[in-house]
XYZ file of C-alpha atoms in Angstrom:
658
model
C 17.681 -29.678 -43.536
C 17.468 -26.031 -42.521
C 18.129 -25.025 -38.915
C 15.866 -22.534 -37.182
C 17.708 -19.596 -35.626
C 14.802 -17.792 -33.954
C 11.168 -16.759 -34.221
C 10.059 -13.140 -34.541
C 6.478 -12.044 -33.857
C 4.694 -8.876 -34.889
C 3.487 -6.981 -32.965
C 6.106 -7.579 -30.266
C 3.639 -6.399 -27.585
C -0.153 -6.160 -27.650
C -1.978 -3.552 -25.559
C -5.762 -3.602 -25.697
C -7.758 -0.542 -24.688
C -11.333 -1.853 -24.745
C -13.437 -4.989 -24.515
C -13.992 -5.072 -28.294
C -10.342 -4.876 -29.359
C -8.783 -7.635 -31.455
C -5.331 -8.230 -32.899
C -3.560 -10.653 -35.218
C -0.075 -12.089 -34.802
C 2.368 -12.659 -37.642
C 5.239 -15.090 -37.047
C 8.492 -14.950 -39.017
C 10.965 -17.846 -38.903
C 14.575 -16.682 -39.177
C 16.788 -19.509 -40.463
C 20.511 -19.825 -39.815
C 21.248 -19.176 -43.498
C 19.625 -15.732 -43.088
C 16.386 -16.454 -44.897
C 13.129 -15.209 -43.391
C 9.786 -16.951 -43.844
C 6.225 -16.212 -42.749
C 5.194 -19.375 -40.880
C 2.066 -18.050 -39.144
C -0.268 -20.734 -40.590
C 2.110 -23.472 -39.389
C 2.384 -22.286 -35.773
C 0.616 -23.356 -32.623
C -0.555 -20.642 -30.236
C -1.443 -20.735 -26.545
C -2.717 -18.101 -24.120
C -1.214 -18.416 -20.648
C -4.371 -16.834 -19.157
C -7.683 -17.200 -20.969
C -9.307 -14.728 -18.572
C -7.224 -11.963 -20.182
C -6.981 -13.003 -23.835
C -7.909 -15.905 -26.083
C -6.067 -16.911 -29.241
C -7.305 -18.940 -32.190
C -5.402 -21.344 -34.427
C -4.492 -18.544 -36.836
C -2.978 -16.241 -34.191
C -6.053 -14.041 -33.833
C -6.401 -12.440 -30.381
C -9.565 -11.381 -28.554
C -9.498 -9.587 -25.215
C -11.577 -11.059 -22.395
C -10.764 -9.056 -19.262
C -8.267 -6.648 -17.747
C -4.844 -7.835 -16.678
C -1.730 -9.134 -18.386
C -0.421 -12.437 -19.686
C 1.526 -13.883 -22.618
C 0.553 -15.619 -25.822
C 3.106 -18.336 -26.544
C 4.056 -19.286 -30.102
C 5.444 -22.708 -31.085
C 7.000 -23.627 -34.426
C 9.572 -26.294 -35.326
C 11.915 -26.340 -32.318
C 11.342 -22.664 -31.539
C 9.298 -21.082 -28.767
C 8.675 -17.393 -28.199
C 6.033 -15.283 -26.503
C 4.215 -11.979 -26.853
C 3.132 -9.936 -23.808
C -0.544 -8.963 -23.861
C -1.882 -6.218 -21.589
C -5.271 -4.709 -21.061
C -5.506 -1.894 -18.497
C -8.490 -1.680 -16.206
C -11.547 -0.201 -17.899
C -11.331 3.569 -17.932
C -7.616 3.568 -17.129
C -5.349 4.627 -19.969
C -1.783 3.577 -20.518
C 0.753 5.284 -18.258
C -1.851 6.441 -15.742
C 0.713 7.863 -13.377
C 0.845 7.766 -9.603
C 1.868 11.299 -8.637
C 2.524 10.304 -5.039
C 5.120 7.733 -6.097
C 8.585 9.041 -6.860
C 10.379 7.403 -9.769
C 14.137 7.086 -9.715
C 16.218 8.284 -12.645
C 18.143 5.008 -12.521
C 16.344 1.643 -12.738
C 15.459 0.027 -9.427
C 13.021 -2.553 -8.158
C 10.473 0.165 -7.441
C 10.806 2.061 -10.719
C 10.561 -1.118 -12.799
C 7.519 -2.371 -10.883
C 5.798 1.027 -11.146
C 6.465 1.176 -14.873
C 4.539 -2.071 -15.341
C 1.739 -0.976 -12.996
C 1.363 2.246 -14.996
C 0.739 0.234 -18.146
C -2.005 -1.704 -16.371
C -3.626 1.290 -14.694
C -2.964 -0.184 -11.242
C -2.388 2.003 -8.198
C -0.111 0.279 -5.667
C -1.066 -0.045 -2.028
C 0.577 2.374 0.420
C 3.574 1.483 2.564
C 2.762 -0.862 5.451
C 2.903 0.125 9.123
C 6.056 -0.270 11.187
C 4.683 -3.263 13.080
C 3.583 -4.971 9.865
C 7.020 -4.411 8.356
C 8.889 -5.662 11.423
C 6.855 -8.860 11.658
C 6.991 -9.497 7.909
C 10.710 -8.928 7.468
C 11.616 -10.833 10.650
C 9.661 -13.892 9.515
C 10.826 -13.680 5.901
C 14.510 -13.091 6.654
C 14.969 -15.113 9.840
C 11.911 -17.359 10.172
C 11.484 -15.886 13.650
C 8.948 -13.644 15.392
C 10.289 -10.355 16.781
C 10.523 -10.253 20.578
C 8.044 -7.978 22.442
C 10.780 -5.547 23.501
C 12.032 -5.471 19.902
C 8.576 -4.401 18.699
C 8.386 -1.630 21.310
C 11.870 -0.350 20.472
C 11.145 -0.351 16.735
C 7.899 1.586 17.182
C 9.638 4.205 19.324
C 12.604 4.596 16.920
C 12.069 7.871 15.027
C 14.971 7.503 12.584
C 14.118 7.703 8.888
C 16.484 4.822 8.140
C 15.239 2.461 10.847
C 13.861 -0.089 8.368
C 17.167 -0.297 6.516
C 19.016 -0.636 9.821
C 16.667 -3.411 10.917
C 17.303 -5.327 7.686
C 21.066 -5.060 8.249
C 20.618 -6.243 11.839
C 18.510 -9.240 10.818
C 21.036 -10.263 8.164
C 23.677 -10.555 10.894
C 21.612 -12.904 13.053
C 22.311 -16.620 13.100
C 18.608 -17.229 12.500
C 18.976 -15.637 9.047
C 21.559 -18.259 8.093
C 19.418 -20.960 9.719
C 16.199 -20.134 7.871
C 17.769 -19.605 4.462
C 19.884 -22.751 4.865
C 16.551 -24.523 5.270
C 15.364 -22.984 2.015
C 18.555 -23.940 0.189
C 18.085 -27.486 1.455
C 14.617 -27.341 -0.125
C 16.082 -26.148 -3.427
C 18.828 -28.809 -3.485
C 16.866 -31.818 -2.219
C 18.323 -32.540 1.239
C 16.128 -35.523 2.124
C 16.971 -37.825 5.076
C 15.182 -40.799 3.514
C 17.295 -40.558 0.339
C 20.699 -40.468 2.012
C 22.863 -43.486 1.313
C 24.326 -43.430 4.828
C 22.661 -42.597 8.151
C 19.944 -40.343 6.746
C 19.247 -38.166 9.789
C 22.897 -37.546 10.570
C 24.117 -36.884 7.042
C 21.152 -34.607 6.287
C 21.938 -32.603 9.415
C 25.580 -32.392 8.287
C 24.398 -31.131 4.897
C 22.219 -28.507 6.584
C 24.991 -27.324 8.924
C 27.466 -27.071 6.064
C 25.075 -24.794 4.128
C 24.316 -22.850 7.331
C 28.001 -22.067 7.853
C 28.430 -20.908 4.257
C 25.465 -18.528 4.624
C 26.709 -17.296 7.988
C 30.044 -16.486 6.315
C 28.131 -14.956 3.362
C 30.033 -17.091 0.873
C 29.019 -15.988 -2.663
C 26.281 -18.142 -4.132
C 28.359 -19.348 -7.086
C 31.163 -20.364 -4.727
C 28.730 -22.167 -2.405
C 27.328 -24.124 -5.348
C 30.812 -24.807 -6.722
C 31.775 -26.424 -3.416
C 28.721 -28.687 -3.664
C 28.932 -29.497 -7.368
C 32.687 -30.250 -7.352
C 32.664 -31.903 -3.931
C 34.901 -34.875 -3.236
C 34.907 -37.267 -0.319
C 38.690 -37.239 -0.016
C 40.952 -34.227 -0.208
C 43.759 -34.329 -2.800
C 46.453 -36.728 -1.640
C 44.465 -38.005 1.343
C 44.869 -41.725 2.046
C 41.861 -43.953 2.531
C 42.795 -44.530 6.199
C 42.934 -40.807 6.875
C 39.621 -40.341 5.078
C 37.929 -43.083 7.125
C 39.305 -41.616 10.356
C 38.152 -38.118 9.395
C 34.585 -39.182 8.596
C 34.378 -41.327 11.742
C 35.333 -38.244 13.737
C 32.334 -36.315 12.415
C 30.050 -38.505 14.514
C 31.796 -37.987 17.871
C 29.272 -35.287 18.838
C 25.897 -34.140 17.564
C 26.823 -30.534 16.759
C 27.955 -31.378 13.206
C 30.440 -28.518 13.591
C 33.440 -30.500 12.351
C 31.697 -31.518 9.146
C 30.608 -27.912 8.577
C 34.292 -26.905 8.437
C 34.820 -28.982 5.292
C 35.635 -27.074 2.139
C 33.240 -29.185 0.057
C 29.946 -30.998 0.690
C 29.687 -34.394 -1.092
C 26.308 -35.477 0.298
C 24.527 -33.843 -2.639
C 25.916 -36.600 -4.899
C 25.780 -39.546 -2.484
C 21.982 -39.756 -2.280
C 20.347 -42.915 -3.569
C 18.265 -40.728 -5.876
C 21.445 -39.525 -7.647
C 22.976 -42.891 -8.544
C 21.378 -43.154 -11.992
C 22.651 -40.597 -14.517
C 19.107 -39.857 -15.716
C 17.980 -39.041 -12.174
C 21.095 -36.952 -11.536
C 20.512 -34.936 -14.726
C 16.919 -34.145 -13.777
C 17.839 -33.192 -10.211
C 20.819 -31.041 -11.188
C 18.857 -29.119 -13.818
C 16.015 -28.494 -11.376
C 18.146 -27.670 -8.326
C 20.597 -25.231 -9.891
C 19.067 -24.139 -13.211
C 15.341 -24.079 -12.454
C 14.834 -26.222 -15.562
C 12.445 -29.173 -15.791
C 13.816 -32.011 -17.906
C 11.473 -34.795 -16.765
C 9.336 -34.915 -19.905
C 12.336 -34.988 -22.243
C 13.435 -38.332 -20.817
C 10.605 -39.991 -22.759
C 9.450 -37.516 -25.413
C 9.629 -33.994 -26.792
C 6.997 -32.072 -24.852
C 5.012 -29.848 -27.237
C 5.358 -26.822 -24.938
C 8.990 -27.268 -23.832
C 12.230 -26.778 -25.792
C 14.065 -29.953 -24.746
C 14.322 -33.078 -26.891
C 15.203 -36.634 -25.899
C 18.636 -36.114 -27.445
C 19.183 -33.063 -25.221
C 18.271 -35.121 -22.175
C 20.411 -38.128 -23.132
C 23.497 -36.007 -23.775
C 23.117 -34.089 -20.521
C 22.621 -37.363 -18.615
C 25.896 -38.683 -20.038
C 27.800 -36.103 -17.996
C 26.823 -37.954 -14.830
C 27.552 -41.531 -15.952
C 30.982 -41.785 -14.344
C 30.071 -40.401 -10.910
C 30.069 -43.247 -8.430
C 29.361 -43.659 -4.719
C 30.955 -46.817 -3.380
C 34.465 -48.109 -2.770
C 37.197 -46.972 -5.121
C 38.937 -50.087 -6.496
C 42.366 -49.013 -5.184
C 40.921 -48.799 -1.649
C 38.850 -51.987 -1.651
C 41.360 -54.146 0.209
C 41.819 -51.618 3.022
C 38.058 -51.055 3.171
C 37.498 -54.792 3.723
C 40.140 -54.916 6.465
C 38.495 -52.080 8.404
C 35.065 -53.618 7.868
C 36.236 -56.888 9.380
C 37.656 -55.078 12.423
C 34.316 -53.427 13.268
C 32.070 -56.321 12.239
C 30.608 -54.691 9.126
C 29.168 -57.256 6.734
C 30.248 -56.363 3.190
C 28.732 -57.845 0.059
C 30.260 -57.255 -3.346
C 32.755 -54.562 -4.289
C 30.551 -51.506 -3.761
C 30.673 -51.524 0.032
C 27.813 -51.378 2.513
C 25.928 -48.705 4.405
C 27.053 -48.227 8.006
C 24.379 -49.553 10.406
C 23.660 -48.025 13.815
C 25.666 -50.612 15.774
C 28.794 -49.823 13.744
C 28.056 -46.087 14.014
C 28.220 -46.422 17.801
C 31.778 -47.689 17.445
C 32.666 -44.539 15.491
C 31.051 -42.447 18.221
C 33.274 -44.213 20.773
C 36.405 -43.342 18.829
C 37.010 -46.264 16.470
C 37.709 -45.801 12.782
C 34.883 -47.152 10.650
C 35.095 -47.827 6.873
C 33.068 -45.482 4.710
C 32.107 -45.470 1.076
C 33.147 -42.468 -0.964
C 32.312 -40.382 -4.004
C 34.688 -40.847 -6.922
C 34.855 -40.583 -10.732
C 35.131 -43.798 -12.769
C 37.329 -43.985 -15.844
C 35.410 -43.190 -19.030
C 35.934 -45.934 -21.633
C 36.103 -43.638 -24.645
C 36.054 -39.874 -25.229
C 32.570 -38.405 -25.603
C 31.517 -35.115 -27.192
C 28.519 -33.851 -25.244
C 26.241 -30.819 -25.470
C 25.513 -28.607 -22.460
C 21.801 -28.174 -23.152
C 22.613 -26.593 -26.522
C 24.949 -24.052 -24.888
C 28.264 -25.401 -26.105
C 30.016 -28.733 -26.569
C 32.488 -30.488 -24.273
C 34.651 -33.543 -24.969
C 35.181 -35.787 -21.950
C 37.598 -38.680 -21.767
C 39.588 -40.846 -19.423
C 39.356 -39.751 -15.802
C 38.046 -36.240 -16.510
C 35.676 -35.064 -13.796
C 32.500 -34.356 -15.804
C 31.263 -31.884 -13.209
C 34.028 -29.367 -13.844
C 32.920 -28.240 -17.334
C 29.324 -28.137 -16.085
C 30.278 -25.874 -13.175
C 32.409 -23.646 -15.402
C 29.448 -23.362 -17.772
C 26.802 -22.497 -15.187
C 29.148 -20.004 -13.509
C 29.549 -17.944 -16.680
C 27.802 -14.545 -16.463
C 25.989 -15.292 -19.716
C 24.524 -18.592 -18.490
C 20.777 -18.186 -19.091
C 19.599 -20.083 -16.015
C 21.961 -20.286 -13.032
C 21.785 -16.809 -11.456
C 18.282 -16.257 -12.836
C 16.919 -19.390 -11.153
C 18.272 -18.419 -7.730
C 17.204 -14.768 -7.932
C 13.718 -15.809 -9.005
C 13.398 -18.340 -6.177
C 14.517 -15.803 -3.586
C 12.008 -13.275 -4.948
C 9.246 -15.903 -4.747
C 10.167 -16.485 -1.106
C 9.222 -12.876 -0.363
C 6.229 -12.393 -2.652
C 4.636 -15.866 -2.735
C 4.996 -15.792 -6.518
C 8.056 -15.640 -8.740
C 8.733 -13.106 -11.464
C 8.777 -16.346 -13.424
C 6.119 -18.581 -11.954
C 6.242 -21.445 -11.125
C 9.701 -20.426 -9.870
C 11.325 -23.711 -10.915
C 10.124 -23.643 -14.529
C 12.487 -21.387 -16.492
C 11.115 -22.080 -19.913
C 10.481 -19.835 -22.942
C 6.825 -20.885 -22.742
C 6.723 -19.515 -19.175
C 8.095 -15.971 -19.558
C 8.622 -13.512 -16.677
C 5.814 -11.153 -15.710
C 8.357 -8.310 -15.587
C 11.423 -9.146 -17.729
C 13.153 -5.813 -17.054
C 12.861 -6.340 -13.288
C 14.299 -9.852 -13.411
C 17.111 -8.786 -15.750
C 18.025 -5.873 -13.454
C 18.151 -8.088 -10.366
C 20.145 -10.834 -12.080
C 22.605 -8.347 -13.573
C 23.110 -6.691 -10.188
C 23.499 -10.046 -8.420
C 26.246 -11.103 -10.827
C 27.994 -7.702 -10.665
C 27.933 -7.950 -6.863
C 29.779 -11.279 -7.165
C 26.719 -13.366 -6.290
C 26.395 -11.684 -2.885
C 23.305 -13.314 -1.350
C 22.882 -10.642 1.317
C 22.959 -7.955 -1.375
C 19.970 -9.640 -3.004
C 18.038 -9.884 0.277
C 18.837 -6.263 1.087
C 17.727 -4.978 -2.313
C 14.378 -6.727 -2.015
C 13.519 -6.051 1.622
C 14.469 -2.360 1.581
C 12.356 -1.657 -1.511
C 8.980 0.063 -1.352
C 7.621 -2.832 -3.393
C 8.355 -5.290 -0.570
C 7.139 -2.866 2.094
C 3.691 -2.249 0.615
C 0.577 -2.898 2.675
C -1.458 -6.063 2.248
C -4.628 -3.934 2.163
C -5.796 -3.696 -1.448
C -7.579 -0.933 -3.351
C -10.102 -1.196 -6.167
C -7.373 -1.310 -8.809
C -5.139 -4.018 -7.335
C -7.492 -6.349 -5.458
C -6.950 -9.088 -8.049
C -3.258 -8.465 -8.683
C -1.052 -11.386 -7.687
C 1.754 -11.188 -10.262
C 2.726 -7.515 -10.569
C 3.664 -6.800 -6.938
C 1.358 -3.847 -6.325
C 0.651 -5.042 -2.776
C 1.758 -7.604 -0.250
C -0.131 -10.866 -0.712
C -0.808 -12.485 2.700
C 0.585 -15.994 2.959
C 0.646 -18.650 5.644
C 3.804 -19.192 7.651
C 5.848 -22.200 6.494
C 5.581 -25.336 8.643
C 8.891 -24.865 10.456
C 8.078 -21.247 11.279
C 4.643 -22.129 12.686
C 6.250 -24.767 14.918
C 8.892 -22.377 16.253
C 6.516 -19.409 16.572
C 4.116 -21.315 18.825
C 7.040 -22.379 20.996
C 8.430 -18.826 21.177
C 5.093 -17.077 21.781
C 4.139 -19.310 24.706
C 7.578 -19.594 26.326
C 8.686 -17.728 29.428
C 10.713 -14.555 28.906
C 14.144 -16.164 29.346
C 13.100 -19.302 27.515
C 11.763 -17.258 24.574
C 15.198 -15.665 24.164
C 16.754 -19.139 24.278
C 14.268 -20.454 21.716
C 15.170 -17.598 19.390
C 18.933 -18.020 19.720
C 19.483 -21.777 20.311
C 19.156 -23.060 16.767
C 19.707 -26.688 17.776
C 16.165 -26.635 19.200
C 14.556 -24.856 16.280
C 12.567 -26.380 13.444
C 14.315 -23.894 11.140
C 17.617 -25.358 12.388
C 18.950 -28.868 11.909
C 16.167 -30.158 14.177
C 14.175 -29.862 10.950
C 15.739 -33.129 9.773
C 14.478 -35.011 12.823
C 11.044 -33.411 12.546
C 10.703 -34.439 8.878
C 7.636 -36.630 8.488
C 6.124 -35.711 11.859
C 2.455 -34.841 12.022
C 3.001 -31.133 12.672
C 5.300 -30.786 9.661
C 2.962 -32.753 7.396
C -0.107 -30.747 8.391
C 1.580 -27.448 7.532
C 3.089 -28.670 4.269
C 6.813 -29.165 4.909
C 8.170 -30.874 1.777
C 9.751 -34.318 1.886
C 12.196 -33.106 -0.803
C 11.480 -36.344 -2.621
C 10.599 -34.900 -6.041
C 12.058 -32.246 -8.310
C 9.351 -29.630 -7.835
C 9.225 -26.493 -5.693
C 5.474 -27.112 -5.482
C 6.153 -29.888 -2.965
C 6.057 -27.295 -0.173
C 2.347 -26.674 0.416
C 1.369 -23.119 1.366
C -2.424 -23.317 1.316
C -4.431 -23.074 4.571
C -6.464 -26.185 5.398
C -9.115 -27.264 7.879
C -6.664 -29.766 9.359
C -4.305 -26.921 10.268
C -7.090 -25.167 12.193
C -7.926 -28.381 14.047
C -4.236 -28.860 14.878
C -3.899 -25.367 16.353
C -7.079 -25.778 18.396
C -6.753 -29.320 19.725
C -3.395 -30.964 19.140
C -1.605 -32.265 22.264
C 1.500 -30.322 21.192
C -0.410 -27.046 21.618
C -1.773 -28.146 25.001
C 1.758 -29.080 26.020
C 3.115 -25.668 25.030
C 0.324 -23.915 26.940
C 0.750 -26.118 29.996
C 4.513 -26.367 30.381
C 6.593 -23.951 32.427
C 6.248 -21.067 30.012
C 4.946 -17.538 30.213
C 1.801 -18.550 32.119
C 3.912 -20.254 34.781
C 6.134 -17.175 34.926
C 3.093 -14.958 35.590
C 1.920 -17.352 38.293
C 5.314 -17.212 40.015
C 5.194 -13.410 40.017
C 1.761 -13.507 41.615
C 2.997 -15.927 44.264
C 5.841 -13.493 45.021
C 3.395 -10.600 45.328
C 4.436 -9.003 42.012
C 1.241 -9.538 40.087
C 1.286 -7.546 36.806
C -1.839 -5.581 35.968
C -4.218 -6.829 33.330
C -3.414 -4.049 30.854
C 0.266 -5.020 30.798
C -0.579 -8.706 30.428
C -2.888 -8.002 27.505
C -0.342 -5.789 25.774
C 2.395 -8.392 26.233
C 0.140 -11.171 24.924
C -0.439 -9.263 21.675
C 3.234 -8.384 21.295
C 4.231 -12.034 21.808
C 1.814 -13.447 19.259
C 0.818 -10.786 16.722
C 3.874 -8.529 17.122
C 1.763 -5.409 17.654
C -0.106 -3.689 20.491
C -3.827 -4.462 20.723
C -6.382 -1.972 19.452
C -8.616 -0.316 22.062
C -11.492 -2.612 21.115
C -9.300 -5.711 21.410
C -7.876 -4.524 24.720
C -11.328 -3.836 26.183
C -12.657 -7.261 25.195
C -9.590 -9.005 26.596
C -9.869 -7.046 29.858
C -13.516 -8.074 30.221
C -12.551 -11.726 29.773
C -9.699 -11.588 32.296
C -11.969 -9.893 34.827
C -14.625 -12.601 34.491
C -12.237 -15.589 34.484
C -11.883 -17.855 37.523
C -8.237 -16.812 37.784
C -5.806 -14.596 35.906
C -3.927 -17.695 34.790
C -7.066 -19.306 33.337
C -8.081 -16.090 31.618
C -4.617 -15.557 30.188
C -4.457 -19.160 28.964
C -7.744 -18.637 27.118
C -6.419 -15.398 25.661
C -3.177 -16.939 24.408
C -5.044 -19.896 22.931
C -7.381 -17.517 21.108
C -4.510 -15.385 19.781
C -2.492 -18.276 18.334
C -5.710 -19.492 16.693
C -6.305 -16.239 14.823
C -5.567 -16.151 11.103
C -3.290 -13.212 11.822
C -0.945 -15.325 13.952
C -0.137 -17.895 11.253
C -0.133 -15.345 8.419
C 2.725 -13.273 7.021
C 1.068 -10.178 5.637
C-alpha cells in the first residue's frame, strides 16, 4: 500500500474581506513515491471556530464574522490546517498602527503586531506602573508587592525601571517557589499518588525542583535529571542507599533531598507503575501530547494510532519500583530490625511508626526504582520520530531523553514555551496548552517558532524566557480594551484579566492583613507559603478546592480551575479563615498598639496604606474620600479599618491579575 508523505492545501491562507466572501479548498495528497493526487472529495473538514467561518463537506468556506481561526483537513493518516482570517468590517489588511514602532528584527512585539495588522486590531496602550508592578510580581513570584515597593517604583523615573524590576524579581526566592509549583502542576506531583509517605515525598519533589529553578538549571537538564533519575547512585550499596534515604527524614526542611543530582519520585508514583499509564503521563508532562484516546482507538481528529501508543508504552515496561532481587535479602533483614511487615518480593510502603524510627536516626529499608532485564530485544518507534532497539538491561529512558532533547524534537521545547506563555496570558499560543496536535495549530506560528528557537539557542535558559515575555510591550499592555480588541482573547492585543490562582489568593490574604514585620516574613519565609512546599499539606483543603487548585490526578492542564465562582465570593466574605486573618495580631493590632503608645497615624495615611497593601496602588480621590467618611463615622478607628480591609479584599480587583 502507498504511504502518505504529507497533505498540501490551496490556498495556504484564506483572508476574507466582506460578509459575502466565499472560498474553496483543494487538497493534494503527496505520496512517498512522489506522486501527487487531488483527494479533496475524500477529505473531512472542520472549522475550529464556527463564529468566524463554516466549512462544508466539499471544502467550501463561508465567512460568518470577524476574527481568525483554522480549518482543519483530515485524510488517510494526515492532518493539516489552513488559517482563515477576516478583519473587522471596514478595516483593510495591514491597517497599520503608526504609534507602534516595529523592530527590524523579529521580536515578540513585532510578530504580534504583524498578526494584529492583518485583523485590523489596534492594541491597547501600555499599562500604568502600578498595574505592571502588581501584574509582574504576581505572575513571576506569586506574591503581592510590598507597600514601600509600590511607592519606590512609582517614584523611580528611570526609563529602564520595568526591566530592572523583572531582573530583581527573577532573583527572589519566591520566583523559584512559584514556578516550582507550576512545574509540579505540569509533572503531576500529587501527594495521594506517591508510593511512600505522600506528603513528605511530594514536598521533597517540590524542594528539589525549587532548588533547580533557584540555580537556574537549564530546562532540558532539569528534565534530564528527572527522566533519568535513579534511586541509587552508581556503585552505591543497598545499605548506604537505605541510610541515605532515612537521613532525608531527620528534619522537615527537605534540604538534604534537594541536594540530590536526580529526582526519582516522578517514576515511583502508583500512577506510573503500568506502562500504559506511564506513556500517557510522560507524553502529557514533557511533550504536551495527549495519547489517551489512542490507547483504545484511532481518534478521527488526532494523528496517533493504537500501534503508536502500544510501541511508546513498551519503553516503560521494564521500569520497576520495588526491591531489586539482588537486594531482597538485605531488605528483609532491615525490615525485621524495625518491625516492618513485608509481604512478597516487592517490598512494602513505610508506615508512620517506622518513619518515626528513621526520624530518630535508625536506618529503615526503602524500595527503589530500577530497570528489569528485558527478555528479548525490541525495536520500538518514538512516536514516528525514529526507531530504537532495546535489549537486555538497557535503560529505556535514555533513548527517550536523547530524542526529546534534540533541537529538532517537535514537542519538548515547544510544549514548555507554550505553557509558560499561557501562564502569563491565560491562553496559550497553542490552546489548550497541553494539546500539541496538528488539528490544534498555533494562533501565531511565527511567534511560537521565534520563542522556541530562541529558548533552544539560549540553552533552555528558563529565566531568558521569562525575561523575554515580561519585558515585552505585548505583556505590558493595559487590560482596558478598545472597540477593535474587546473580543480578542487569542492574539494578545491586550491583557486579559484573570483570577489569582488558589495558592496566590491564600498567601495574598495573609500578606495583606499581616503586621508590617510579619508581612515581610510572610513574603520571605517560603515554608509558610502556599506557593512553597506548604502547598502539599494544603492540598485538598477547602480554601484550595474553592479556588481551583488541581489535585494533579489527571493528565490535563485544565484541572486547575481559573473561573470565578459564587462560592469564592462567599469564602472571602464569611469563611472563618478570613475572620481569623482579620482578627489575629496583624496590621490592625499594630495600629492599635501605636494608638496605645500615643502614635496614632492619621486617617489619610491609614487609607493610603490599606490600598497599597491590598490593591498595590494609591486610592483615587473618590475612594479616599469615601474611606475617610467611613473611618470618621466608625465607633473606633480599629473597627473602621477592619471594615475597610474586609471590603478591599472582597473587591474583584484584589483577587484579579489584570
